[in-house]
Coordinates of C-alpha atoms in Angstrom, one line a residue:
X144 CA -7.1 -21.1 37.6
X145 CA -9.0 -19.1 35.1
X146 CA -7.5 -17.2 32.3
X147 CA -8.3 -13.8 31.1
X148 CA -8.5 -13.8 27.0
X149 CA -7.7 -10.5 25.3
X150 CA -9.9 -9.0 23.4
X151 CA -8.9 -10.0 19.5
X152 CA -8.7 -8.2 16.2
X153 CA -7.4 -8.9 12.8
X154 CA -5.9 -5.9 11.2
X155 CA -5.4 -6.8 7.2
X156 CA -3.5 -3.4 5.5
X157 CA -4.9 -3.0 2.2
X158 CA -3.5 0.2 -0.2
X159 CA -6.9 1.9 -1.8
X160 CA -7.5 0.0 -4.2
X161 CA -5.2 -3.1 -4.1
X162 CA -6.9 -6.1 -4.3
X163 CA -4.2 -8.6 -3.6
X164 CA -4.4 -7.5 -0.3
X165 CA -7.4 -9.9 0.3
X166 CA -4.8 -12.8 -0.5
X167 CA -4.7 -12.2 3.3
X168 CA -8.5 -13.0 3.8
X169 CA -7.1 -17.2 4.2
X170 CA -4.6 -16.4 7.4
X171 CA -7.0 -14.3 9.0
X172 CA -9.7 -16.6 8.6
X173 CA -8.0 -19.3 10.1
X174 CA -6.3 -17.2 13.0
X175 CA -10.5 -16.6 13.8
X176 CA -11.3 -19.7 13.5
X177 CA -8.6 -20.9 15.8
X178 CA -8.7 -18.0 18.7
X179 CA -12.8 -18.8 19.0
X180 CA -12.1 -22.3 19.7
X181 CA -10.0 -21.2 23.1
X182 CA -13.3 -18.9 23.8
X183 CA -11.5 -15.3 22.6
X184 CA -14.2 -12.8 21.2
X185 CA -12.2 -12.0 17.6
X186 CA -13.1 -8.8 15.3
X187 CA -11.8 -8.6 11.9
X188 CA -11.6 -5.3 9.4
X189 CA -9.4 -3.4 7.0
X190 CA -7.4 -1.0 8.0
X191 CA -8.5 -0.4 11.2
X192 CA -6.3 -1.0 15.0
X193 CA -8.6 -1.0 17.7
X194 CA -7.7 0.5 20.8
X195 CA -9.2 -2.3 22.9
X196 CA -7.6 -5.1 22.0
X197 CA -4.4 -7.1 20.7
X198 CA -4.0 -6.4 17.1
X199 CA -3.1 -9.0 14.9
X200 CA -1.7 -7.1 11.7
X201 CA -1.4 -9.0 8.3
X202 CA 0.3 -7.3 5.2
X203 CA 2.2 -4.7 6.8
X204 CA 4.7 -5.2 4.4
X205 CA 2.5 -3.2 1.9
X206 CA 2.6 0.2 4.4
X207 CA 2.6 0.7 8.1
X208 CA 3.2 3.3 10.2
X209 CA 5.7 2.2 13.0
X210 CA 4.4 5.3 15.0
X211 CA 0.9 3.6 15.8
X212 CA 2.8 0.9 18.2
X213 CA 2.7 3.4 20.8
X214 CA -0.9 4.1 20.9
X215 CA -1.9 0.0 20.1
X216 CA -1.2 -2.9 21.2
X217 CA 0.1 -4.9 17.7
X218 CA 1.6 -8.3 16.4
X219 CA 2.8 -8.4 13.1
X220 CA 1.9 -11.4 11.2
X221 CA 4.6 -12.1 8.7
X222 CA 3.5 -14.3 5.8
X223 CA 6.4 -13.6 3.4
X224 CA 9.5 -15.4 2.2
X225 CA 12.3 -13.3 3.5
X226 CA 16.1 -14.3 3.5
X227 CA 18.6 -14.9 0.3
X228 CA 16.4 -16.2 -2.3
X229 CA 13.1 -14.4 -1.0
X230 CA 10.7 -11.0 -1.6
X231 CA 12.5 -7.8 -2.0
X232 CA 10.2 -6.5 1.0
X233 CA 10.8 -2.8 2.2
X234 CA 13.6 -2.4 4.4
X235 CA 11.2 -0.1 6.6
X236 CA 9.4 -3.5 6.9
X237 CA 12.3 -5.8 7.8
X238 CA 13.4 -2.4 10.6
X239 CA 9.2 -2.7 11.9
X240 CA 9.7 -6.7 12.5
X241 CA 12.7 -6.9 14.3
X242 CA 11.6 -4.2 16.6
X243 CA 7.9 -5.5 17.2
X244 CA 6.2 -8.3 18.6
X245 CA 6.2 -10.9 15.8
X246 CA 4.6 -14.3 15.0
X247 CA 6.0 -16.2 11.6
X248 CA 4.8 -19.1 9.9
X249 CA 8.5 -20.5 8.9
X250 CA 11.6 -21.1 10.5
X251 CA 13.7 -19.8 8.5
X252 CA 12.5 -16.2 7.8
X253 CA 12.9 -15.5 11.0
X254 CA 17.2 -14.4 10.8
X255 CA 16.3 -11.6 8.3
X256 CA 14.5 -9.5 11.0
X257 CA 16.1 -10.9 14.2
X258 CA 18.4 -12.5 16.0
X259 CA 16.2 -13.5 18.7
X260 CA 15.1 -16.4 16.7
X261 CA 13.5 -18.3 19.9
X262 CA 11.4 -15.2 20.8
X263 CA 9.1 -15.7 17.7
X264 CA 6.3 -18.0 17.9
X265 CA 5.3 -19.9 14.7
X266 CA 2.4 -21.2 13.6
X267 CA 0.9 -23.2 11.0
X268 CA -1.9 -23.2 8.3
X269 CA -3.7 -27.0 8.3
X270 CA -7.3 -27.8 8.1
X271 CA -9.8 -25.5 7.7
X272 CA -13.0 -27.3 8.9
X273 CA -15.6 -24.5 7.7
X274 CA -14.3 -23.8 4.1
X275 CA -15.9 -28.2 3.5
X276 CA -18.5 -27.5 1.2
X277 CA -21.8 -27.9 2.8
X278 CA -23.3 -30.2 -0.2
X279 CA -21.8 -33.4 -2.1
X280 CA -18.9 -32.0 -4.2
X281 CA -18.5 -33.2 -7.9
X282 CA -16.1 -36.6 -7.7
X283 CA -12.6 -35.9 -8.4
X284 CA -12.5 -37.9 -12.4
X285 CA -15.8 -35.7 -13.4
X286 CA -14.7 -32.3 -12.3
X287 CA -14.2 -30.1 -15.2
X288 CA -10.6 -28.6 -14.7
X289 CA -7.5 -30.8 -15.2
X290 CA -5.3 -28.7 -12.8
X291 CA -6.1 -25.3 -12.1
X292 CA -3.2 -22.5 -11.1
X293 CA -3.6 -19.5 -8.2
X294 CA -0.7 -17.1 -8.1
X295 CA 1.9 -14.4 -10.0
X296 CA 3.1 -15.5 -13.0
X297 CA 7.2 -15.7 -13.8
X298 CA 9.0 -16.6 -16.4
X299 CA 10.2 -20.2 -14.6
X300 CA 6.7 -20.5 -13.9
X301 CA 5.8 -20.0 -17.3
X302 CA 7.9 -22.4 -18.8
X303 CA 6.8 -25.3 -16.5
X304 CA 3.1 -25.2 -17.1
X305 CA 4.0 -25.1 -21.0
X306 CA 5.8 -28.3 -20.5
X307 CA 2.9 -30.0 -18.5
X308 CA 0.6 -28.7 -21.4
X309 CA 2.6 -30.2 -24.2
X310 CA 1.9 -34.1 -22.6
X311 CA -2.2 -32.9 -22.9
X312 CA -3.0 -31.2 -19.8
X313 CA -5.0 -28.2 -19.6
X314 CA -3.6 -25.9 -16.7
X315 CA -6.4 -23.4 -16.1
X316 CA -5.6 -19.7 -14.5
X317 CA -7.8 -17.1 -13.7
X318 CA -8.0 -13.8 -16.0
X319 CA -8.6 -11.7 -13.2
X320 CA -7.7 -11.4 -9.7
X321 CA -9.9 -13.5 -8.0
X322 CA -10.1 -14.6 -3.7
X323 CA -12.3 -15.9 -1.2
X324 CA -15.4 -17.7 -2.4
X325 CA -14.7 -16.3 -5.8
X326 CA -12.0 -18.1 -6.5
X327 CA -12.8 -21.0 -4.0
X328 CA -15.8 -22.3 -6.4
X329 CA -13.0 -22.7 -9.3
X330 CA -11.1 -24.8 -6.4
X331 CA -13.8 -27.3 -6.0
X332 CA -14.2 -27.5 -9.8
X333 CA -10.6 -28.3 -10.3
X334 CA -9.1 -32.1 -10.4
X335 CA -6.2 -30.7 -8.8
X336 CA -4.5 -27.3 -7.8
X337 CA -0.8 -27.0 -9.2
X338 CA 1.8 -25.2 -6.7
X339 CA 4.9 -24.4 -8.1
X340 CA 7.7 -22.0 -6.3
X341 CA 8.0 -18.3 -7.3
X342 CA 10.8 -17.5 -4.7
X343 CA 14.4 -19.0 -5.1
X344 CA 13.7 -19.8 -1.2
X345 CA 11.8 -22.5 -2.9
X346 CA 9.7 -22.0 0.9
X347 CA 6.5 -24.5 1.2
X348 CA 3.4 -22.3 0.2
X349 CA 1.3 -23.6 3.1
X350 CA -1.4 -20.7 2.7
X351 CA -2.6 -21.8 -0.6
X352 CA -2.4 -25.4 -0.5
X353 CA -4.1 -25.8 3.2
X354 CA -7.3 -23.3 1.8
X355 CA -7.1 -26.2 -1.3
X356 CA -7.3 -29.5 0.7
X357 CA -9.7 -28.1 2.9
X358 CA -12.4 -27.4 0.3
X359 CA -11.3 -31.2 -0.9
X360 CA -8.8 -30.3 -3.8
X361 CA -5.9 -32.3 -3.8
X362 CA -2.7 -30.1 -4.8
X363 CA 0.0 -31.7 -6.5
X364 CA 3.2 -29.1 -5.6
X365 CA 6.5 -28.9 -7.0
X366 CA 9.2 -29.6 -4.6
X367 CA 12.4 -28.0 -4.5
X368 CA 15.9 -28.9 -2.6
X369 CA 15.0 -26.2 0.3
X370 CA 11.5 -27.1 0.5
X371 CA 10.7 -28.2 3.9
X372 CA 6.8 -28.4 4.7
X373 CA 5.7 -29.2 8.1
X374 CA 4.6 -32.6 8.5
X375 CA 1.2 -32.4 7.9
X376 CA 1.8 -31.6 4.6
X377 CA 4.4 -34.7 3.7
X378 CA 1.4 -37.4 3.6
X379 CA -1.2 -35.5 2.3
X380 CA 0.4 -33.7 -1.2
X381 CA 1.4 -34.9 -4.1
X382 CA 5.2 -34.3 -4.8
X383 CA 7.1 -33.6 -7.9
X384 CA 10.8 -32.3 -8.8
X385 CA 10.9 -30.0 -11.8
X386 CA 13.7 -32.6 -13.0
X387 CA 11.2 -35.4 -12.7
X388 CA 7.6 -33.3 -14.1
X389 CA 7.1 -35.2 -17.5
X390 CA 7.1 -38.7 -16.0
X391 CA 4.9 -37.5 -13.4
X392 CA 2.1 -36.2 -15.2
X393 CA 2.6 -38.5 -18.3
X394 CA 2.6 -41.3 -15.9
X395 CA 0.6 -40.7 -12.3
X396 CA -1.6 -37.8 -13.2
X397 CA -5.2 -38.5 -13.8
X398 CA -4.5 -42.4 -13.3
X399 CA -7.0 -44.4 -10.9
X400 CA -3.9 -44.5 -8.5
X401 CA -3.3 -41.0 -8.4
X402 CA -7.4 -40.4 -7.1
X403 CA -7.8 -43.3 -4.2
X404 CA -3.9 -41.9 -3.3
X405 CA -5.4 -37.8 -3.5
X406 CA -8.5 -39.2 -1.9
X407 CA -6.9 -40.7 1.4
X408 CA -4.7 -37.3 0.6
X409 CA -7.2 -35.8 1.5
X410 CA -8.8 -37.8 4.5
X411 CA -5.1 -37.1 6.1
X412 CA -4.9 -33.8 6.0
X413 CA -8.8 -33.1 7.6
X414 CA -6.9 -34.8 10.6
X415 CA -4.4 -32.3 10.9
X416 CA -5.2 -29.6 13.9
X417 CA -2.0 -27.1 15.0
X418 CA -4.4 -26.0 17.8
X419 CA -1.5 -26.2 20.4
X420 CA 0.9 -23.7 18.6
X421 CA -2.2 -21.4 18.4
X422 CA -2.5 -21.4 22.1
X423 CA 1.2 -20.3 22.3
X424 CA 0.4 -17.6 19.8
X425 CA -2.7 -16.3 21.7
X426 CA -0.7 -16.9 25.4
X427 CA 2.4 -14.7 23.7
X428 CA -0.2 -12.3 22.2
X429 CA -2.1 -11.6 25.5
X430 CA 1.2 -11.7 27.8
X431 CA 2.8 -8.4 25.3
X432 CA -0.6 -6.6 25.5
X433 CA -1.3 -6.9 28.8
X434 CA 2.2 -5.2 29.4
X435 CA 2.1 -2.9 26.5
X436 CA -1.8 -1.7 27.7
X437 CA 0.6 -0.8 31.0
X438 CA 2.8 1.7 29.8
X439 CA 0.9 3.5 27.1
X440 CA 0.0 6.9 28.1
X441 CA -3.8 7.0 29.5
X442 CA -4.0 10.8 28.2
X443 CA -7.1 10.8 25.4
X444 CA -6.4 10.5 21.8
X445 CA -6.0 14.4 20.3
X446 CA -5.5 13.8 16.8
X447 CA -3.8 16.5 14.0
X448 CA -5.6 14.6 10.8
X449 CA -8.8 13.8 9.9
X450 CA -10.6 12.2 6.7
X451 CA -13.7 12.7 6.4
X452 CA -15.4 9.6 5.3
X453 CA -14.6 6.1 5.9
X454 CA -15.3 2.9 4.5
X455 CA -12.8 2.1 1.5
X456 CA -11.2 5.2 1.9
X457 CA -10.2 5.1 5.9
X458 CA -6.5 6.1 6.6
X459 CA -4.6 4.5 9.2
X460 CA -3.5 6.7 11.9
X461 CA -6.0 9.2 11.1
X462 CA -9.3 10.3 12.9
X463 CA -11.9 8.8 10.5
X464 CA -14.7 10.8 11.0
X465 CA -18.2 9.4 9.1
X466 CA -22.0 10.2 10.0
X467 CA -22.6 6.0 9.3
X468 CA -21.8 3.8 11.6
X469 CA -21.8 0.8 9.2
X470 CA -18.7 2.2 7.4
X471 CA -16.6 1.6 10.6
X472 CA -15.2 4.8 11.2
X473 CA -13.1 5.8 14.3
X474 CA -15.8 8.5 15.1
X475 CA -19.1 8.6 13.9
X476 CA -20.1 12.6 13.7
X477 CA -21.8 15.0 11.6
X478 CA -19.7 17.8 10.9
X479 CA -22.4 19.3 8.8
X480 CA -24.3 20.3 11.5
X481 CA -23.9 23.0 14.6
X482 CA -21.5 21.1 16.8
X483 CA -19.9 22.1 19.8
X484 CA -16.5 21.6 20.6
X485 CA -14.5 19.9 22.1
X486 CA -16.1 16.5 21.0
X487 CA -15.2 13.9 23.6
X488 CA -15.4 10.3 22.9
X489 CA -14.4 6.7 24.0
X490 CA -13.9 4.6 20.6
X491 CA -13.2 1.1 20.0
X492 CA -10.6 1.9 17.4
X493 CA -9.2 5.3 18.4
X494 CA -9.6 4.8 22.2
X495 CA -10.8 7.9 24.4
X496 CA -10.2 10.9 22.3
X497 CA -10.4 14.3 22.3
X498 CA -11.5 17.1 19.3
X499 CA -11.3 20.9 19.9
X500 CA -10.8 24.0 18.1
X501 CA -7.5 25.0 16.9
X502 CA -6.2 20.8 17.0
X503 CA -5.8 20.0 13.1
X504 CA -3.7 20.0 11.2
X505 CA -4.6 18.6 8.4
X506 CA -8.1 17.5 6.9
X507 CA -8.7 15.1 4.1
X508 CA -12.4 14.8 2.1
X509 CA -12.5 12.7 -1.1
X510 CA -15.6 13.0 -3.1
X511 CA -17.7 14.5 0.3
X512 CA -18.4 17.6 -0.5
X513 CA -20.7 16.8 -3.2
X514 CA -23.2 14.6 -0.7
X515 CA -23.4 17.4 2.4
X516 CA -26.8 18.9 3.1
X517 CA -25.7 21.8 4.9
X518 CA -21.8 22.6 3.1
X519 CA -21.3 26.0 4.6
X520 CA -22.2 24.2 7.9
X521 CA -19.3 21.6 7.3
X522 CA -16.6 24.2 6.4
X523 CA -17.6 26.5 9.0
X524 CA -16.4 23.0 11.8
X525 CA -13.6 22.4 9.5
X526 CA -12.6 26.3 9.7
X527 CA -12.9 25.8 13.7
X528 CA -11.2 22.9 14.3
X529 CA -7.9 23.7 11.9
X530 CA -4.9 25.5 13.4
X531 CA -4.1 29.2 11.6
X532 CA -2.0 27.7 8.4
X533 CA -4.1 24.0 8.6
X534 CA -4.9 22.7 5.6
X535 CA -8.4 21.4 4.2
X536 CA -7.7 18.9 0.9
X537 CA -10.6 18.8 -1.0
X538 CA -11.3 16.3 -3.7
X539 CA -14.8 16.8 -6.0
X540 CA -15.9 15.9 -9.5
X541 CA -15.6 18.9 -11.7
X542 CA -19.4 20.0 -13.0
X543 CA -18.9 19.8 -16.2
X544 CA -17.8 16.1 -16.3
X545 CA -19.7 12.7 -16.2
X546 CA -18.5 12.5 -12.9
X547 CA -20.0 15.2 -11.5
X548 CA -23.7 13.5 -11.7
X549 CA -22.8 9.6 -12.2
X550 CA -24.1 9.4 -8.3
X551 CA -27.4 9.6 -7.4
X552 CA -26.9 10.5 -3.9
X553 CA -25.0 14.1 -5.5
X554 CA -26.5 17.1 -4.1
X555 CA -24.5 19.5 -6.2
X556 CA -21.9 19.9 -8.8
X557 CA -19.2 22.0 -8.1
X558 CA -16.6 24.2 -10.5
X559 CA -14.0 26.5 -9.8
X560 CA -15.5 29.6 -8.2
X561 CA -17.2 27.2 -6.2
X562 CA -14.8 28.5 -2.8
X563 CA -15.5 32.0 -3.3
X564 CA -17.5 32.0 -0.4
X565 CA -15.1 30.3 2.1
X566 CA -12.4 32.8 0.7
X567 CA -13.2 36.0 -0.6
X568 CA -16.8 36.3 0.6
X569 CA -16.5 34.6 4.3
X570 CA -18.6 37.5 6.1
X571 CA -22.2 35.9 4.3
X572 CA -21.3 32.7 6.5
X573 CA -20.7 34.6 9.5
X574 CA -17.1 34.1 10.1
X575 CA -15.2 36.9 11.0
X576 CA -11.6 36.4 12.7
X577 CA -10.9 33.5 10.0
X578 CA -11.4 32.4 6.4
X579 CA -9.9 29.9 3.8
X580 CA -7.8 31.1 1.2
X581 CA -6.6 28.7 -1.8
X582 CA -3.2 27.0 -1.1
X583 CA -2.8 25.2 -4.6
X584 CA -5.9 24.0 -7.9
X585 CA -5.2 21.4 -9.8
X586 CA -7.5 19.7 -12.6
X587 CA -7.3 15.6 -12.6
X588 CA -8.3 13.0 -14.7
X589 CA -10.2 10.1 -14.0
X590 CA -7.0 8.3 -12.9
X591 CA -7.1 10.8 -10.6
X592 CA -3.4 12.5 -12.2
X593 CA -3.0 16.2 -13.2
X594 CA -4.3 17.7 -16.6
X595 CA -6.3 19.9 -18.3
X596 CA -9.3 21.4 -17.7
X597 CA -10.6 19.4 -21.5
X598 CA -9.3 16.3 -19.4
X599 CA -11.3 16.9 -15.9
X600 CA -13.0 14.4 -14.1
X601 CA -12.2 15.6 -10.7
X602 CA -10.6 19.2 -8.8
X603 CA -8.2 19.1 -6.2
X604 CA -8.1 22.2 -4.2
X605 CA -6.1 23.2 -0.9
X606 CA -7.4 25.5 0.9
X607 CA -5.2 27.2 4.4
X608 CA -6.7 28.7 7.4
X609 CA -5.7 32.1 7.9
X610 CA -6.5 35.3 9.9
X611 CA -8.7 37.9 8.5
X612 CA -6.9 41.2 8.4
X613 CA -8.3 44.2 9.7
X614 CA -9.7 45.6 6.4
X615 CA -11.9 42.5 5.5
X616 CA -12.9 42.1 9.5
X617 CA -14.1 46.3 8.5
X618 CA -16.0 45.0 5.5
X619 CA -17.5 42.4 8.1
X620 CA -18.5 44.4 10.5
X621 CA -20.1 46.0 7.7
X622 CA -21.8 43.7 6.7
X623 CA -23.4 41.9 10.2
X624 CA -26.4 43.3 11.5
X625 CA -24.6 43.1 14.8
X626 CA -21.5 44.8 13.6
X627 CA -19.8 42.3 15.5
X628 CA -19.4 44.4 18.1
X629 CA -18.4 42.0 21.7
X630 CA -20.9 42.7 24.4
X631 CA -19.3 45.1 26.9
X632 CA -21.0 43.8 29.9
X633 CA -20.8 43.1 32.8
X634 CA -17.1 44.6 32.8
X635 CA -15.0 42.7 33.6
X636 CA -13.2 42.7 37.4
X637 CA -9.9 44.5 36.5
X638 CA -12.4 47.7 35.2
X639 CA -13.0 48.5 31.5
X640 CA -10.9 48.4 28.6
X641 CA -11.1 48.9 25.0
X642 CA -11.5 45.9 22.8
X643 CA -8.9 46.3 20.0
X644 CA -8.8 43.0 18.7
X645 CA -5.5 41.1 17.2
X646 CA -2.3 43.5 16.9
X647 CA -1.6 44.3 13.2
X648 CA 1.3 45.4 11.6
X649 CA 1.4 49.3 11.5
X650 CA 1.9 48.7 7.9
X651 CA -1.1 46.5 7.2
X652 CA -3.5 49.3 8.0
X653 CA -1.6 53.1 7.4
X654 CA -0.6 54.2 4.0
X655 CA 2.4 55.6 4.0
X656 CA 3.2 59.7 4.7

């Protein structure tokens, strides 16, 4: 009997601008690698759910939105030490695992999210077969770094390396966060990859030292009294106690017995193949989807909050709207040209989806404005699609700082009478029942915190939908060479009556006796 694969993708959450996020790059690599060999089509991105498949999320311990379960399928990958002894993770994050569909890669994390410790699959991190260098690497005596260290520093930490360096051993660290094939050509240059634990857990640290042996590093790892690395590990790493560290690197390190042990080290581990528990993940993956995908609502996506832009600066839960498809954005449209609404769509990421007047609530541009052809064109849609008291946020480099021209692709610089004409002068654009009028100004600096105007890099302005009252709608009128004026005909069926607009409050138009 054949068996129907879901469609796959690898969610990683990364915080703008945290790069430790792509610490995560290793798991989902290997989760790829491993779902293609059973024949499942696997997508991979920041950020980004898709509608369409089974979401694999990694790092949602750095910010996740519990909310987005109902509209996508997910599966929480949990790659951190939890229990007594582990991270100090959110307790929002512990509340999302142990109401979600999780898989775990130890044991014993799982009792700090669940008691259903049976119902979580677990899977391993072995042999990597793509990350073996494609040429002859350097032999393990002639490679220029005695031991090489990945990972946060700590004071315990600290003090070991300085005792390994007093008996003549270099340990080398990177000054600079560093991942992927960045940090994987110091790897390969490396005699040997030190592991020591951070966490009291003292758990295995499986994720580093598998991506290590597979590009042909042997690891040499501390080993504490609750360490307890599956078995593919035992034969295939060398082991020290932090009681027993000066004989071993005084004594076994760098010794011709130490390299022809790392070597068939090595050779062991290139054996190793958890394939099996994979299946289970994938089978337990596709068996919640398939009933999630059920009993979600089929109505089409009609979202409150939009940013426009995408790429590094896509938000989660959001409609990403971008007019380039290459920045993988939940919706590719051009707002800065005459569109009509609604906008109807079927999206990988945001499903079938819905965009119509009067549905936002809240609209997010950072550092757009500056690139649109056609601006009054943009905040004309953005006007349209906001409810009365929506908000447009609008961040901008201010003219008069470097910022403000550091881009080539800048079309204009803009200041602060640079809304005028979406506030006080809306009539020149042709609105009429609606304008923008400024909510909050704030000055920032290039860390993007309030100051001065001396200390401006950027502006952040708010600016609210609101009706027009019935003395600027006159000064429109006055304005139009149509007046404005509705067409009168053909009358409609009930006979004629006068068009009077919105009701005012007497005392917004009389002056008083």
């Amino acid at each position: 009997m054949s068996v129907t694969l879901p469609r796959v993708h690898l969610c990683i959450m990364q915080p703008a601008g945290y790069v430790h996020a792509l610490g995560f790059l290793d798991q989902a690599r290997y989760f790829r690698h491993q779902f293609r060999r059973m024949g499942a089509e696997v997508s991979l991105s920041k950020n980004r759910l898709r509608h369409d498949a089974v979401n694999f999320v990694f790092g949602a311990h750095l910010g996740f939105d519990a909310g987005l379960r109902q509209r996508y399928s997910c599966v929480f990958v949990n790659l951190e030490q939890l229990g007594q002894g582990g991270a100090a993770v959110p307790p929002d994050y512990l509340k999302l695992l142990g109401t979600s569909a999780v898989v775990d890669y130890d044991a014993e994390n799982v009792p700090a999210y669940t008691q259903h410790v049976n119902d979580v699959p677990l899977f391993a991190l072995h042999y990597a077969p793509y990350l073996k260098p494609a040429e002859a690497v350097v032999p393990l005596e002639e490679r220029p770094i005695d031991l090489l260290f990945i990972g946060s520093m700590n004071a315990r930490r600290k003090a070991m390396i300085d005792r390994i360096e007093a008996l003549g051993h270099k340990v080398c660290m990177f000054n600079a966060p560093l991942y992927g094939p960045e940090r994987d050509a110091a790897i390969v240059q490396s005699k040997a990859v030190l592991n020591m634990h951070f966490y009291e857990s003292s758990r295995f640290e499986q994720a580093r030292v598998s991506t290590c042996l597979s590009l042909g590093t042997p690891v040499i790892s501390e080993r504490g009294e609750r360490t307890r690395p599956h078995e593919a590990f035992e034969d295939s790493v060398s082991w020290f106690k932090e009681d027993d560290l000066e004989r071993f690197f005084a004594e076994e390190f760098k010794t011709p017995a130490f390299y022809a042990q790392a070597r068939a080290q090595l050779q062991r581990f290139s054996e190793s193949d958890p394939i099996e528990a994979y299946a289970d993940v994938l089978a337990f993956a596709a068996g919640y989807a398939g009933f999630h995908q059920q009993h979600r609502s089929t109505e089409a996506w009609a979202p409150t909050r939009i940013n426009l832009g995408s790429g590094k600066d896509y938000k989660a839960g959001w409609l990403n709207i971008d007019i380039l498809d290459r920045a993988e954005p939940d919706l590719v449209l051009d707002l800065g040209v005459p569109t009509e609404f609604p906008v109807q769509a079927d999206t990988a990421f945001g499903g079938p989806l819905v965009l119509a007047q009067g549905q936002v609530e809240r609209i997010f541009a950072n550092n757009v404005l500056e690139h649109v052809p056609d601006l009054p064109e943009l905040m004309g849609n953005c006007l349209k699609l906001l409810k009365v008291g929506g908000e447009f946020v609008i961040e901008v480099p201010y003219e008069h700082a470097p910022t403000a021209w550091q881009d080539p692709t800048h079309l204009r610089a803009l200041n602060e009478k640079s809304w005028l004409y979406y506030t006080d002068w809306f009539w020149y654009l042709g609105w009429f029942e609606h304008r923008f009028q400024v909510n909050s100004f704030e000055y920032l600096n290039e860390g993007l915190r309030s100051c001065d105007r001396s200390q401006a890099s950027f502006m952040r302005v708010v600016l609210a939908k609101v009706e027009t009252t019935p003395r600027e709608r006159t000064t429109a009128r006055m304005v139009r060479p149509d007046f404005a004026l509705p067409d009168d005909w053909p009358l409609p069926a009930s006979g004629p009556s006068a068009s009077v607009g919105q009701a005012e409050p007497v005392a917004e138009i009389l002056s008083a006796p």
